[in-house]
mmCIF file of C-alpha atoms in Angstrom:
data_model
loop_
_atom_site.group_PDB
_atom_site.id
_atom_site.type_symbol
_atom_site.label_atom_id
_atom_site.label_comp_id
_atom_site.label_asym_id
_atom_site.label_seq_id
_atom_site.Cartn_x
_atom_site.Cartn_y
_atom_site.Cartn_z
ATOM 1 C CA UNK A 1 0.048 -0.148 -0.047
ATOM 2 C CA UNK A 2 1.628 3.350 -1.145
ATOM 3 C CA UNK A 3 0.521 6.213 1.211
ATOM 4 C CA UNK A 4 0.835 10.020 0.627
ATOM 5 C CA UNK A 5 4.048 11.318 2.446
ATOM 6 C CA UNK A 6 2.339 13.798 4.793
ATOM 7 C CA UNK A 7 -0.256 11.221 5.698
ATOM 8 C CA UNK A 8 2.581 8.504 5.943
ATOM 9 C CA UNK A 9 4.404 10.499 8.423
ATOM 10 C CA UNK A 10 1.297 11.158 10.641
ATOM 11 C CA UNK A 11 0.680 7.449 10.670
ATOM 12 C CA UNK A 12 4.086 6.470 11.541
ATOM 13 C CA UNK A 13 3.693 8.702 14.627
ATOM 14 C CA UNK A 14 0.625 6.939 15.535
ATOM 15 C CA UNK A 15 2.398 3.708 15.114
ATOM 16 C CA UNK A 16 5.081 4.856 17.648
ATOM 17 C CA UNK A 17 2.508 5.662 20.043
ATOM 18 C CA UNK A 18 0.944 2.207 19.687
ATOM 19 C CA UNK A 19 -2.207 3.341 18.030
ATOM 20 C CA UNK A 20 -2.273 1.301 14.656
ATOM 21 C CA UNK A 21 -5.516 -0.239 15.289
ATOM 22 C CA UNK A 22 -7.373 2.932 15.730
ATOM 23 C CA UNK A 23 -6.086 4.622 12.287
ATOM 24 C CA UNK A 24 -5.865 1.526 10.111
ATOM 25 C CA UNK A 25 -9.112 2.797 8.452
ATOM 26 C CA UNK A 26 -7.507 6.148 7.819
ATOM 27 C CA UNK A 27 -4.570 4.568 5.981
ATOM 28 C CA UNK A 28 -6.847 2.678 3.774
ATOM 29 C CA UNK A 29 -8.845 6.070 2.816
ATOM 30 C CA UNK A 30 -5.475 7.788 2.132
ATOM 31 C CA UNK A 31 -4.219 5.103 -0.379
ATOM 32 C CA UNK A 32 -3.615 6.828 -3.464
ATOM 33 C CA UNK A 33 -4.950 5.627 -6.939
ATOM 34 C CA UNK A 34 -2.987 5.698 -9.828
ATOM 35 C CA UNK A 35 -3.963 8.081 -12.533
ATOM 36 C CA UNK A 36 -5.761 6.922 -15.567
ATOM 37 C CA UNK A 37 -3.771 6.439 -18.819
ATOM 38 C CA UNK A 38 -5.526 8.474 -21.612
ATOM 39 C CA UNK A 39 -5.034 8.559 -25.334
ATOM 40 C CA UNK A 40 -4.266 11.954 -27.103
ATOM 41 C CA UNK A 41 -5.638 12.994 -30.570
ATOM 42 C CA UNK A 42 -4.093 15.264 -33.322
ATOM 43 C CA UNK A 43 -5.703 18.178 -31.396
ATOM 44 C CA UNK A 44 -4.202 17.296 -28.110
ATOM 45 C CA UNK A 45 -7.512 16.438 -26.778
ATOM 46 C CA UNK A 46 -8.823 13.108 -24.833
ATOM 47 C CA UNK A 47 -9.789 10.211 -27.307
ATOM 48 C CA UNK A 48 -12.876 8.578 -26.441
ATOM 49 C CA UNK A 49 -13.616 5.544 -28.615
ATOM 50 C CA UNK A 50 -16.393 2.969 -29.122
ATOM 51 C CA UNK A 51 -16.940 0.543 -31.753
ATOM 52 C CA UNK A 52 -16.271 2.582 -35.042
ATOM 53 C CA UNK A 53 -16.856 6.173 -33.408
ATOM 54 C CA UNK A 54 -13.902 8.242 -31.946
ATOM 55 C CA UNK A 55 -14.575 11.509 -30.255
ATOM 56 C CA UNK A 56 -11.680 13.725 -29.523
ATOM 57 C CA UNK A 57 -12.620 16.188 -26.688
ATOM 58 C CA UNK A 58 -10.200 19.343 -26.705
ATOM 59 C CA UNK A 59 -9.888 22.148 -24.463
ATOM 60 C CA UNK A 60 -9.132 25.227 -26.671
ATOM 61 C CA UNK A 61 -7.594 28.408 -25.049
ATOM 62 C CA UNK A 62 -5.381 29.983 -27.231
ATOM 63 C CA UNK A 63 -5.958 33.645 -26.566
ATOM 64 C CA UNK A 64 -9.507 33.179 -25.236
ATOM 65 C CA UNK A 65 -11.461 31.844 -22.364
ATOM 66 C CA UNK A 66 -11.251 28.010 -22.217
ATOM 67 C CA UNK A 67 -13.992 26.059 -24.101
ATOM 68 C CA UNK A 68 -14.616 22.400 -25.381
ATOM 69 C CA UNK A 69 -14.075 21.680 -29.115
ATOM 70 C CA UNK A 70 -15.039 18.336 -30.478
ATOM 71 C CA UNK A 71 -13.503 16.580 -33.540
ATOM 72 C CA UNK A 72 -15.575 13.120 -34.445
ATOM 73 C CA UNK A 73 -14.614 10.439 -36.834
ATOM 74 C CA UNK A 74 -15.730 7.218 -37.857
ATOM 75 C CA UNK A 75 -13.419 4.304 -39.110
ATOM 76 C CA UNK A 76 -10.808 7.374 -39.466
ATOM 77 C CA UNK A 77 -13.027 9.398 -41.512
ATOM 78 C CA UNK A 78 -14.070 12.847 -40.432
ATOM 79 C CA UNK A 79 -17.751 13.194 -39.384
ATOM 80 C CA UNK A 80 -19.421 16.505 -40.483
ATOM 81 C CA UNK A 81 -20.161 18.770 -36.951
ATOM 82 C CA UNK A 82 -23.850 18.914 -37.819
ATOM 83 C CA UNK A 83 -24.084 15.477 -38.248
ATOM 84 C CA UNK A 84 -23.366 14.470 -34.648
ATOM 85 C CA UNK A 85 -25.020 15.546 -31.442
ATOM 86 C CA UNK A 86 -22.428 15.893 -28.282
ATOM 87 C CA UNK A 87 -23.290 16.814 -24.508
ATOM 88 C CA UNK A 88 -20.688 17.148 -21.806
ATOM 89 C CA UNK A 89 -21.603 17.261 -18.228
ATOM 90 C CA UNK A 90 -18.810 18.228 -15.468
ATOM 91 C CA UNK A 91 -19.788 17.309 -12.046
ATOM 92 C CA UNK A 92 -17.609 19.935 -10.032
ATOM 93 C CA UNK A 93 -16.696 19.212 -6.138
ATOM 94 C CA UNK A 94 -19.020 21.221 -4.163
ATOM 95 C CA UNK A 95 -20.051 23.533 -7.062
ATOM 96 C CA UNK A 96 -22.861 21.597 -9.073
ATOM 97 C CA UNK A 97 -23.058 20.389 -12.698
ATOM 98 C CA UNK A 98 -22.007 22.354 -15.903
ATOM 99 C CA UNK A 99 -24.453 21.137 -18.548
ATOM 100 C CA UNK A 100 -22.310 21.856 -22.001
ATOM 101 C CA UNK A 101 -23.994 21.648 -25.285
ATOM 102 C CA UNK A 102 -22.215 22.193 -28.720
ATOM 103 C CA UNK A 103 -23.027 23.877 -31.931
ATOM 104 C CA UNK A 104 -21.158 23.373 -35.507
ATOM 105 C CA UNK A 105 -18.275 25.745 -36.585
ATOM 106 C CA UNK A 106 -16.069 24.914 -38.961
ATOM 107 C CA UNK A 107 -14.853 21.337 -38.881
ATOM 108 C CA UNK A 108 -15.633 21.097 -35.332
ATOM 109 C CA UNK A 109 -18.161 21.377 -32.453
ATOM 110 C CA UNK A 110 -17.852 24.075 -30.255
ATOM 111 C CA UNK A 111 -18.805 24.229 -26.726
ATOM 112 C CA UNK A 112 -21.411 26.762 -25.590
ATOM 113 C CA UNK A 113 -20.036 27.801 -22.159
ATOM 114 C CA UNK A 114 -16.358 28.679 -20.701
ATOM 115 C CA UNK A 115 -14.789 25.963 -18.684
ATOM 116 C CA UNK A 116 -13.705 28.029 -15.622
ATOM 117 C CA UNK A 117 -10.925 26.960 -13.257
ATOM 118 C CA UNK A 118 -9.925 24.781 -11.776
ATOM 119 C CA UNK A 119 -10.229 22.131 -14.431
ATOM 120 C CA UNK A 120 -11.316 19.452 -11.981
ATOM 121 C CA UNK A 121 -14.260 17.500 -12.712
ATOM 122 C CA UNK A 122 -16.092 14.031 -13.426
ATOM 123 C CA UNK A 123 -16.708 13.976 -17.111
ATOM 124 C CA UNK A 124 -19.607 12.612 -18.815
ATOM 125 C CA UNK A 125 -19.719 12.725 -22.393
ATOM 126 C CA UNK A 126 -22.643 11.738 -24.527
ATOM 127 C CA UNK A 127 -22.694 11.326 -28.354
ATOM 128 C CA UNK A 128 -25.655 10.421 -30.688
ATOM 129 C CA UNK A 129 -24.858 9.616 -34.212
ATOM 130 C CA UNK A 130 -26.742 7.696 -36.617
ATOM 131 C CA UNK A 131 -29.585 6.453 -34.419
ATOM 132 C CA UNK A 132 -27.175 5.350 -31.650
ATOM 133 C CA UNK A 133 -26.159 6.489 -28.158
ATOM 134 C CA UNK A 134 -22.798 6.382 -26.842
ATOM 135 C CA UNK A 135 -21.610 7.658 -23.329
ATOM 136 C CA UNK A 136 -18.137 7.680 -21.803
ATOM 137 C CA UNK A 137 -17.347 8.575 -17.922
ATOM 138 C CA UNK A 138 -14.094 9.475 -16.651
ATOM 139 C CA UNK A 139 -12.369 11.636 -13.705
ATOM 140 C CA UNK A 140 -10.311 14.803 -14.748
ATOM 141 C CA UNK A 141 -9.319 15.995 -11.118
ATOM 142 C CA UNK A 142 -6.399 18.543 -10.677
ATOM 143 C CA UNK A 143 -5.260 20.430 -7.325
ATOM 144 C CA UNK A 144 -7.432 17.939 -5.340
ATOM 145 C CA UNK A 145 -6.729 15.635 -2.411
ATOM 146 C CA UNK A 146 -8.722 13.603 0.158
ATOM 147 C CA UNK A 147 -7.467 13.791 3.815
ATOM 148 C CA UNK A 148 -9.307 11.983 6.532
ATOM 149 C CA UNK A 149 -10.481 14.630 9.347
ATOM 150 C CA UNK A 150 -8.718 12.660 12.059
ATOM 151 C CA UNK A 151 -5.118 13.239 10.121
ATOM 152 C CA UNK A 152 -6.345 16.978 9.279
ATOM 153 C CA UNK A 153 -6.730 17.501 12.970
ATOM 154 C CA UNK A 154 -3.356 15.835 13.633
ATOM 155 C CA UNK A 155 -1.805 18.299 10.733
ATOM 156 C CA UNK A 156 -3.512 21.330 12.348
ATOM 157 C CA UNK A 157 -5.248 22.138 9.121
ATOM 158 C CA UNK A 158 -7.377 25.290 10.222
ATOM 159 C CA UNK A 159 -10.385 26.268 8.179
ATOM 160 C CA UNK A 160 -12.762 29.393 7.958
ATOM 161 C CA UNK A 161 -15.607 30.729 5.762
ATOM 162 C CA UNK A 162 -15.269 33.166 3.076
ATOM 163 C CA UNK A 163 -17.110 36.030 4.523
ATOM 164 C CA UNK A 164 -17.473 40.010 4.299
ATOM 165 C CA UNK A 165 -14.702 41.726 6.173
ATOM 166 C CA UNK A 166 -14.142 45.324 7.517
ATOM 167 C CA UNK A 167 -11.020 46.442 6.070
ATOM 168 C CA UNK A 168 -8.507 48.948 8.078
ATOM 169 C CA UNK A 169 -5.694 50.103 5.933
ATOM 170 C CA UNK A 170 -3.026 51.330 8.332
ATOM 171 C CA UNK A 171 0.341 52.781 7.908
ATOM 172 C CA UNK A 172 3.181 51.462 10.193
ATOM 173 C CA UNK A 173 5.518 54.455 11.819
ATOM 174 C CA UNK A 174 7.594 55.128 14.872
ATOM 175 C CA UNK A 175 7.483 58.145 17.121
ATOM 176 C CA UNK A 176 8.475 59.410 20.401
ATOM 177 C CA UNK A 177 6.110 60.939 23.438
ATOM 178 C CA UNK A 178 6.783 64.636 24.320
ATOM 179 C CA UNK A 179 5.210 66.898 26.903
ATOM 180 C CA UNK A 180 2.037 68.679 25.545
ATOM 181 C CA UNK A 181 2.174 72.421 24.693
ATOM 182 C CA UNK A 182 2.026 74.806 27.670
ATOM 183 C CA UNK A 183 2.425 71.753 29.918
ATOM 184 C CA UNK A 184 5.478 73.007 31.691
ATOM 185 C CA UNK A 185 5.988 75.986 34.086
ATOM 186 C CA UNK A 186 9.059 77.692 35.440
ATOM 187 C CA UNK A 187 8.890 78.787 39.012
ATOM 188 C CA UNK A 188 11.305 82.091 40.133
ATOM 189 C CA UNK A 189 11.837 84.110 42.887
ATOM 190 C CA UNK A 190 9.632 87.500 43.105
ATOM 191 C CA UNK A 191 12.348 88.941 45.290
ATOM 192 C CA UNK A 192 16.017 87.962 45.471
ATOM 193 C CA UNK A 193 16.744 86.165 48.845
ATOM 194 C CA UNK A 194 17.933 82.851 50.567
ATOM 195 C CA UNK A 195 15.957 79.748 50.354
ATOM 196 C CA UNK A 196 15.213 78.983 53.849
ATOM 197 C CA UNK A 197 12.731 76.025 53.324
ATOM 198 C CA UNK A 198 12.234 73.664 50.502
ATOM 199 C CA UNK A 199 8.583 71.709 50.851
ATOM 200 C CA UNK A 200 8.838 69.506 47.582
ATOM 201 C CA UNK A 201 11.725 67.545 46.117
ATOM 202 C CA UNK A 202 12.489 66.341 42.410
ATOM 203 C CA UNK A 203 9.757 64.084 41.037
ATOM 204 C CA UNK A 204 7.284 64.777 43.391
ATOM 205 C CA UNK A 205 3.666 65.503 42.165
ATOM 206 C CA UNK A 206 2.281 68.678 43.316
ATOM 207 C CA UNK A 207 -1.222 70.348 43.126
ATOM 208 C CA UNK A 208 -1.919 73.930 41.935
ATOM 209 C CA UNK A 209 -1.525 76.117 45.112
ATOM 210 C CA UNK A 210 0.578 73.697 47.322
ATOM 211 C CA UNK A 211 3.556 75.135 49.075
ATOM 212 C CA UNK A 212 6.813 74.816 47.300
ATOM 213 C CA UNK A 213 9.491 77.030 49.036
ATOM 214 C CA UNK A 214 10.052 79.757 51.628
ATOM 215 C CA UNK A 215 12.372 82.647 50.807
ATOM 216 C CA UNK A 216 13.846 85.333 53.008
ATOM 217 C CA UNK A 217 14.025 88.776 50.995
ATOM 218 C CA UNK A 218 17.369 90.110 50.981
ATOM 219 C CA UNK A 219 16.056 93.715 51.167
ATOM 220 C CA UNK A 220 13.438 93.484 53.809
ATOM 221 C CA UNK A 221 14.515 90.202 55.534
ATOM 222 C CA UNK A 222 10.935 88.822 55.613
ATOM 223 C CA UNK A 223 10.251 85.710 54.415
ATOM 224 C CA UNK A 224 7.535 84.915 51.687
ATOM 225 C CA UNK A 225 6.289 81.747 50.184
ATOM 226 C CA UNK A 226 6.014 80.298 46.630
ATOM 227 C CA UNK A 227 3.165 78.313 45.527
ATOM 228 C CA UNK A 228 2.731 75.770 42.672
ATOM 229 C CA UNK A 229 1.058 77.600 39.786
ATOM 230 C CA UNK A 230 -0.308 74.323 38.126
ATOM 231 C CA UNK A 231 -1.050 70.664 38.816
ATOM 232 C CA UNK A 232 2.099 68.633 37.905
ATOM 233 C CA UNK A 233 5.552 66.994 38.853
ATOM 234 C CA UNK A 234 8.518 68.725 39.765
ATOM 235 C CA UNK A 235 10.823 67.839 36.760
ATOM 236 C CA UNK A 236 13.838 70.090 37.406
ATOM 237 C CA UNK A 237 15.172 71.534 40.764
ATOM 238 C CA UNK A 238 17.704 74.164 40.152
ATOM 239 C CA UNK A 239 18.127 75.529 43.874
ATOM 240 C CA UNK A 240 19.074 73.834 47.341
ATOM 241 C CA UNK A 241 18.491 75.153 50.815
ATOM 242 C CA UNK A 242 20.724 78.101 51.963
ATOM 243 C CA UNK A 243 21.122 79.066 48.131
ATOM 244 C CA UNK A 244 20.423 82.500 46.851
ATOM 245 C CA UNK A 245 17.324 82.842 44.338
ATOM 246 C CA UNK A 246 17.754 85.434 42.117
ATOM 247 C CA UNK A 247 16.498 85.365 38.380
ATOM 248 C CA UNK A 248 17.003 81.931 37.653
ATOM 249 C CA UNK A 249 14.506 79.337 37.402
ATOM 250 C CA UNK A 250 14.070 77.618 40.789
ATOM 251 C CA UNK A 251 11.680 74.778 40.138
ATOM 252 C CA UNK A 252 10.354 73.526 36.970
ATOM 253 C CA UNK A 253 6.716 71.867 37.118
ATOM 254 C CA UNK A 254 5.458 69.902 34.253
ATOM 255 C CA UNK A 255 1.648 68.749 33.621
ATOM 256 C CA UNK A 256 2.469 64.914 32.758
ATOM 257 C CA UNK A 257 -1.232 63.947 32.547
ATOM 258 C CA UNK A 258 -1.548 64.746 29.210
ATOM 259 C CA UNK A 259 1.368 63.856 26.440
ATOM 260 C CA UNK A 260 1.786 64.189 22.667
ATOM 261 C CA UNK A 261 2.753 61.324 20.501
ATOM 262 C CA UNK A 262 5.043 62.663 17.519
ATOM 263 C CA UNK A 263 4.622 60.268 14.874
ATOM 264 C CA UNK A 264 7.207 60.407 11.911
ATOM 265 C CA UNK A 265 5.942 60.025 8.484
ATOM 266 C CA UNK A 266 8.070 59.940 5.750
ATOM 267 C CA UNK A 267 7.496 61.836 2.412
ATOM 268 C CA UNK A 268 6.316 59.139 0.390
ATOM 269 C CA UNK A 269 3.326 58.313 2.735
ATOM 270 C CA UNK A 270 2.669 61.956 3.666
ATOM 271 C CA UNK A 271 -0.307 62.760 1.498
ATOM 272 C CA UNK A 272 -2.051 59.431 2.835
ATOM 273 C CA UNK A 273 -2.324 60.707 6.366
ATOM 274 C CA UNK A 274 -5.422 63.026 7.331
ATOM 275 C CA UNK A 275 -5.988 65.295 10.782
ATOM 276 C CA UNK A 276 -8.593 63.261 12.465
ATOM 277 C CA UNK A 277 -7.002 59.905 11.616
ATOM 278 C CA UNK A 278 -7.413 57.209 14.085
ATOM 279 C CA UNK A 279 -3.995 55.879 15.531
ATOM 280 C CA UNK A 280 -3.016 52.792 17.496
ATOM 281 C CA UNK A 281 -0.016 53.055 19.805
ATOM 282 C CA UNK A 282 1.842 50.156 20.783
ATOM 283 C CA UNK A 283 3.904 50.586 23.799
ATOM 284 C CA UNK A 284 6.304 48.461 25.340
ATOM 285 C CA UNK A 285 4.956 46.676 28.469
ATOM 286 C CA UNK A 286 1.464 47.680 28.165
ATOM 287 C CA UNK A 287 -0.982 44.780 27.163
ATOM 288 C CA UNK A 288 -3.130 46.615 24.576
ATOM 289 C CA UNK A 289 -2.590 49.639 22.203
ATOM 290 C CA UNK A 290 -3.605 52.843 23.044
ATOM 291 C CA UNK A 291 -6.119 54.460 20.922
ATOM 292 C CA UNK A 292 -5.940 58.255 19.892
ATOM 293 C CA UNK A 293 -6.336 60.446 17.051
ATOM 294 C CA UNK A 294 -4.320 62.953 15.030
ATOM 295 C CA UNK A 295 -4.621 66.512 15.902
ATOM 296 C CA UNK A 296 -2.068 68.395 13.869
ATOM 297 C CA UNK A 297 1.421 68.475 12.405
ATOM 298 C CA UNK A 298 4.664 70.431 12.581
ATOM 299 C CA UNK A 299 5.854 72.798 9.528
ATOM 300 C CA UNK A 300 9.444 71.609 9.899
ATOM 301 C CA UNK A 301 10.630 68.001 9.178
ATOM 302 C CA UNK A 302 12.305 66.112 12.013
ATOM 303 C CA UNK A 303 16.306 65.056 11.440
ATOM 304 C CA UNK A 304 15.028 61.920 9.682
ATOM 305 C CA UNK A 305 13.704 64.299 6.927
ATOM 306 C CA UNK A 306 10.285 63.151 8.138
ATOM 307 C CA UNK A 307 7.098 65.248 8.791
ATOM 308 C CA UNK A 308 5.733 64.885 12.299
ATOM 309 C CA UNK A 309 1.934 64.349 12.920
ATOM 310 C CA UNK A 310 0.812 64.983 16.674
ATOM 311 C CA UNK A 311 -1.727 63.233 18.477
ATOM 312 C CA UNK A 312 -2.822 63.640 22.135
ATOM 313 C CA UNK A 313 -2.309 60.897 24.625
ATOM 314 C CA UNK A 314 -4.279 60.561 28.138
ATOM 315 C CA UNK A 315 -1.670 59.764 30.808
ATOM 316 C CA UNK A 316 -3.657 60.520 34.181
ATOM 317 C CA UNK A 317 -2.367 57.156 35.185
ATOM 318 C CA UNK A 318 0.970 57.807 34.737
ATOM 319 C CA UNK A 319 2.029 54.950 32.519
ATOM 320 C CA UNK A 320 4.112 56.789 29.690
ATOM 321 C CA UNK A 321 7.156 59.220 29.925
ATOM 322 C CA UNK A 322 8.297 62.069 27.880
ATOM 323 C CA UNK A 323 10.946 60.971 25.313
ATOM 324 C CA UNK A 324 9.614 57.082 25.163
ATOM 325 C CA UNK A 325 9.726 55.791 21.866
ATOM 326 C CA UNK A 326 6.873 53.706 20.358
ATOM 327 C CA UNK A 327 5.615 51.987 17.183
ATOM 328 C CA UNK A 328 2.189 52.966 15.913
ATOM 329 C CA UNK A 329 -0.590 52.438 13.220
ATOM 330 C CA UNK A 330 -2.330 55.147 11.510
ATOM 331 C CA UNK A 331 -5.429 54.282 9.939
ATOM 332 C CA UNK A 332 -5.747 55.526 6.331
ATOM 333 C CA UNK A 333 -8.721 54.052 5.299
ATOM 334 C CA UNK A 334 -11.950 52.044 6.774
ATOM 335 C CA UNK A 335 -14.515 49.929 4.579
ATOM 336 C CA UNK A 336 -16.281 46.766 4.153
ATOM 337 C CA UNK A 337 -15.485 44.163 1.424
ATOM 338 C CA UNK A 338 -18.024 41.799 0.296
ATOM 339 C CA UNK A 339 -15.738 38.865 0.304
ATOM 340 C CA UNK A 340 -12.109 38.274 2.070
ATOM 341 C CA UNK A 341 -9.796 35.612 2.844
ATOM 342 C CA UNK A 342 -6.723 35.103 5.202
ATOM 343 C CA UNK A 343 -3.649 35.892 3.652
ATOM 344 C CA UNK A 344 -1.994 33.099 5.305
ATOM 345 C CA UNK A 345 -4.214 30.503 3.203
ATOM 346 C CA UNK A 346 -3.022 31.838 -0.213
ATOM 347 C CA UNK A 347 -0.796 29.367 -2.080
ATOM 348 C CA UNK A 348 0.497 29.254 -5.616
ATOM 349 C CA UNK A 349 -0.755 26.951 -8.108
ATOM 350 C CA UNK A 350 0.436 26.749 -11.624
ATOM 351 C CA UNK A 351 -0.031 30.452 -12.543
ATOM 352 C CA UNK A 352 -2.684 31.343 -10.155
ATOM 353 C CA UNK A 353 -3.205 32.321 -6.620
ATOM 354 C CA UNK A 354 -5.357 29.960 -4.931
ATOM 355 C CA UNK A 355 -7.055 28.941 -1.655
ATOM 356 C CA UNK A 356 -8.254 25.272 -0.875
ATOM 357 C CA UNK A 357 -11.975 24.935 -0.678
ATOM 358 C CA UNK A 358 -12.932 22.102 1.917
ATOM 359 C CA UNK A 359 -15.833 19.903 0.908
ATOM 360 C CA UNK A 360 -16.231 17.160 3.373
ATOM 361 C CA UNK A 361 -12.747 15.468 3.592
ATOM 362 C CA UNK A 362 -11.589 16.570 0.209
ATOM 363 C CA UNK A 363 -9.696 19.883 -0.517
ATOM 364 C CA UNK A 364 -9.379 21.375 -3.983
ATOM 365 C CA UNK A 365 -7.859 24.606 -5.560
ATOM 366 C CA UNK A 366 -10.008 27.876 -6.211
ATOM 367 C CA UNK A 367 -8.258 30.432 -8.532
ATOM 368 C CA UNK A 368 -8.875 33.693 -7.063
ATOM 369 C CA UNK A 369 -8.886 37.318 -8.380
ATOM 370 C CA UNK A 370 -7.504 39.346 -5.645
ATOM 371 C CA UNK A 371 -8.053 42.860 -4.486
ATOM 372 C CA UNK A 372 -6.897 44.941 -1.614
ATOM 373 C CA UNK A 373 -5.002 44.111 1.563
ATOM 374 C CA UNK A 374 -5.536 45.083 4.975
ATOM 375 C CA UNK A 375 -3.634 43.442 8.032
ATOM 376 C CA UNK A 376 -3.965 39.602 7.912
ATOM 377 C CA UNK A 377 -6.975 39.915 4.933
ATOM 378 C CA UNK A 378 -7.187 40.172 1.307
ATOM 379 C CA UNK A 379 -10.138 41.085 -0.921
ATOM 380 C CA UNK A 380 -11.379 38.325 -3.042
ATOM 381 C CA UNK A 381 -12.959 39.687 -6.183
ATOM 382 C CA UNK A 382 -13.635 36.481 -8.048
ATOM 383 C CA UNK A 383 -12.967 32.570 -7.983
ATOM 384 C CA UNK A 384 -14.726 31.355 -4.605
ATOM 385 C CA UNK A 385 -18.666 31.761 -3.675
ATOM 386 C CA UNK A 386 -19.050 33.688 -0.493
ATOM 387 C CA UNK A 387 -19.490 31.040 2.446
ATOM 388 C CA UNK A 388 -17.212 28.543 1.127
ATOM 389 C CA UNK A 389 -15.144 26.747 3.854
ATOM 390 C CA UNK A 390 -11.374 27.343 2.969
ATOM 391 C CA UNK A 391 -8.068 26.433 4.427
ATOM 392 C CA UNK A 392 -6.789 29.537 6.343
ATOM 393 C CA UNK A 393 -3.720 28.039 8.245
ATOM 394 C CA UNK A 394 -1.229 25.234 7.195
ATOM 395 C CA UNK A 395 -2.252 25.364 3.651
ATOM 396 C CA UNK A 396 1.248 24.824 2.368
ATOM 397 C CA UNK A 397 0.726 21.174 3.595
ATOM 398 C CA UNK A 398 -2.357 20.903 1.353
ATOM 399 C CA UNK A 399 -0.334 21.936 -1.251
ATOM 400 C CA UNK A 400 2.530 19.751 -0.608
ATOM 401 C CA UNK A 401 0.314 16.818 -0.604
ATOM 402 C CA UNK A 402 -1.217 17.649 -3.779
ATOM 403 C CA UNK A 403 2.063 18.212 -5.395
ATOM 404 C CA UNK A 404 3.303 14.685 -4.063
ATOM 405 C CA UNK A 405 0.232 13.248 -5.670
ATOM 406 C CA UNK A 406 1.328 14.381 -9.048
ATOM 407 C CA UNK A 407 -2.332 15.964 -10.015
ATOM 408 C CA UNK A 408 -1.867 17.755 -13.399
ATOM 409 C CA UNK A 409 -3.734 19.812 -15.807
ATOM 410 C CA UNK A 410 -5.323 18.048 -18.423
ATOM 411 C CA UNK A 411 -5.611 19.644 -21.663
#
């Protein structure tokens, strides 16, 4: 018994764990069937023969959407296309039946509908000629595999459904926290004198009106007091007890309850960013991003030749500090798309980008036309119906299984 490589590896793991009896049925269901040998005709189509009738069913797609063409002969002589009636039914995995009729054109019969991808179906060909009916059935599968659900679980094949999604296009940037404008107040002496008492210290939080220090005037020798003009934190202390207070700044008090996130946006992206845009700030040490909005921008470029956009940040809990670096995502646009799939589920197949649709325990390629991307999602314009279950994670395992089985594109 020949097993697909991935299936074989998982079964060996079960054998090592002593669980062969439980999974014997799985091994049998994974057995690989040898591909049917087919005979090709002069138009590179499949030859179907019965008695003296030969029908060549070819897919034609030279500069046009794929379609069937039929060339018929009897005893080696061409049959006029108007003298034979052909019908082809394509039974697709999970997508119903394509019923194709034919009409005469030149020296062949031409199918009346496009053969859309994937070209994977069970084929039934019915021919009526000279009062007789002929029928052929065969499988033409590509990009398809069968994996038992227990094995798929072991392989961690995760599926989701094709659904509408809210897209949030974002721009990743870096930035720095700064104090808000007018958040800093410098405290100086009203009269020159000696500092007699200091009632606060560097780093201490103060309230507006709180006593800061007592100074003895050099001229009157009378003490006077200084009080905090705002709520905030003592961020600089330039004086000590006994020191002369003249015109210098004695204390600096900064209101740290509100900070400003300065976001550096490089010239290529500047036109994408608008005032009012939503911003997610990712701060090291915080469990969740901080949500804020751009309020304005600076006129001058920074040292990296980037334009600086600013967003206010609530810091009443004191979790952030001026000078702190961060990563951020600026929301550029937000909209709903009718269909989307996870980007992690995308794979390449021939010249297409695909996902693997799951129908029961079978998986098959679905060729996609893709649109916009946002975060983990990619918009789907066509190629798969809404609601289809598809492989969203570990789809590379399905691809490997199909490639090992040698499924080919039959034209």
